XYZ file of C-alpha atoms in Angstrom:
142
model
C -22.627 -24.775 13.303
C -21.101 -26.349 16.382
C -20.072 -23.713 18.962
C -17.278 -25.911 20.356
C -15.772 -26.337 16.892
C -15.880 -22.573 16.320
C -14.250 -21.884 19.690
C -11.507 -24.447 19.094
C -10.763 -23.065 15.613
C -10.606 -19.494 16.944
C -8.281 -20.649 19.727
C -6.081 -22.554 17.273
C -5.725 -19.479 15.030
C -4.984 -17.325 18.085
C -2.316 -19.630 19.506
C -0.752 -20.562 16.137
C -1.609 -17.735 13.749
C -0.958 -18.055 10.029
C 1.348 -15.370 8.651
C 2.632 -14.004 11.945
C 5.903 -12.136 11.682
C 6.945 -9.293 9.420
C 9.734 -9.628 6.900
C 12.097 -7.212 5.165
C 10.933 -7.303 1.555
C 10.266 -4.160 -0.467
C 7.799 -5.952 -2.758
C 5.184 -5.908 0.039
C 2.662 -3.114 0.642
C 2.444 -2.196 4.319
C -0.205 -0.719 6.586
C -0.709 -0.187 10.311
C -4.191 -0.628 11.765
C -5.323 0.105 15.294
C -8.512 -0.121 17.287
C -8.791 2.917 19.531
C -11.343 1.163 21.745
C -8.983 -1.664 22.787
C -5.398 -2.885 22.596
C -5.500 -4.081 18.957
C -2.700 -2.646 16.839
C -1.385 -4.661 13.933
C 0.963 -4.123 11.037
C -0.060 -5.799 7.803
C 2.074 -6.706 4.802
C 0.608 -7.779 1.470
C 2.347 -9.290 -1.554
C 0.421 -9.410 -4.822
C 2.032 -10.701 -8.010
C 0.260 -10.997 -11.353
C -3.034 -10.054 -9.667
C -2.841 -12.973 -7.202
C -2.310 -12.667 -3.444
C 0.952 -14.496 -2.802
C 1.430 -13.689 0.866
C 0.021 -11.727 3.788
C 2.032 -11.138 6.960
C 1.128 -9.443 10.231
C 2.460 -8.632 13.654
C 1.524 -6.523 16.620
C -0.463 -6.660 19.802
C -4.054 -7.818 19.519
C -6.781 -9.675 21.366
C -7.763 -13.268 20.612
C -10.557 -12.265 18.222
C -8.399 -9.829 16.247
C -5.422 -12.200 16.060
C -7.494 -15.231 15.093
C -9.554 -13.245 12.573
C -6.338 -11.986 10.960
C -4.990 -15.538 10.761
C -8.254 -16.847 9.262
C -8.265 -13.953 6.780
C -4.742 -14.806 5.648
C -5.618 -18.481 5.307
C -8.733 -17.544 3.312
C -7.239 -14.942 0.960
C -3.850 -16.313 -0.096
C -4.093 -17.586 -3.671
C -7.121 -15.438 -4.497
C -7.236 -12.733 -7.136
C -7.651 -9.151 -5.978
C -11.253 -9.192 -7.216
C -12.050 -12.438 -5.395
C -10.419 -11.182 -2.199
C -12.339 -7.898 -2.288
C -15.579 -9.821 -2.723
C -14.741 -12.067 0.239
C -13.871 -9.017 2.363
C -17.184 -7.409 1.450
C -19.170 -10.483 2.461
C -17.187 -10.907 5.697
C -18.007 -7.302 6.597
C -21.669 -7.875 5.733
C -21.758 -10.961 7.954
C -20.273 -9.107 10.924
C -22.647 -6.179 10.407
C -25.678 -8.521 10.161
C -26.305 -7.725 6.511
C -27.032 -10.178 3.720
C -23.941 -12.168 2.741
C -22.893 -15.271 0.816
C -21.621 -17.758 3.393
C -20.110 -20.074 0.781
C -17.519 -17.401 -0.104
C -16.172 -17.133 3.436
C -14.638 -20.542 4.085
C -13.325 -20.759 7.655
C -14.199 -17.113 8.253
C -17.790 -18.246 8.804
C -16.749 -19.048 12.393
C -17.348 -15.365 13.229
C -20.975 -15.485 12.109
C -22.290 -14.737 15.589
C -19.768 -12.089 16.664
C -22.551 -9.516 16.204
C -23.903 -10.767 19.546
C -20.907 -8.983 21.100
C -21.017 -5.551 19.428
C -17.831 -4.439 21.188
C -15.954 -7.275 19.397
C -17.034 -6.440 15.848
C -14.133 -4.077 15.232
C -11.729 -6.681 16.639
C -12.918 -9.159 14.005
C -12.943 -6.575 11.207
C -9.727 -4.610 11.785
C -7.336 -6.641 9.630
C -10.012 -7.223 6.979
C -10.445 -3.445 6.633
C -6.676 -3.071 6.317
C -6.303 -5.715 3.624
C -9.288 -4.302 1.763
C -7.617 -0.875 1.779
C -4.316 -2.311 0.507
C -6.087 -4.313 -2.215
C -8.053 -1.270 -3.379
C -4.799 0.698 -3.609
C -3.478 -2.088 -5.858
C -6.350 -1.640 -8.301
C -6.623 2.122 -7.926
C -10.084 2.208 -6.335
């Protein structure tokens, strides 16, 4: 995969993130996530209707990797069922942790496939994914 393409896509999602900005809507589940080893602190909002992810919103202060990863996650998961989204989250986590994963499930999120080379950035890439996974599991009672 072309490194310049990955860098430009990460930069695009950092500068123009999908889903940025919280809204006042009681239908959304909410969660705050923070990374104690850096500045990343984001609030996540998730809207699921009829088992389908309708919307994900976020806001907060975060580095380029965390912000872009959150944006890519939102772009990847909207329209998916809870089960599909949990499977994608699992494989994203496996990719970041250098475990076996199915790349075809990840879509654009594959751009983080070499973040493991910077171990201090893993949590930046994973923070919002962990948060959404937690919210989704609460939806299905796991």
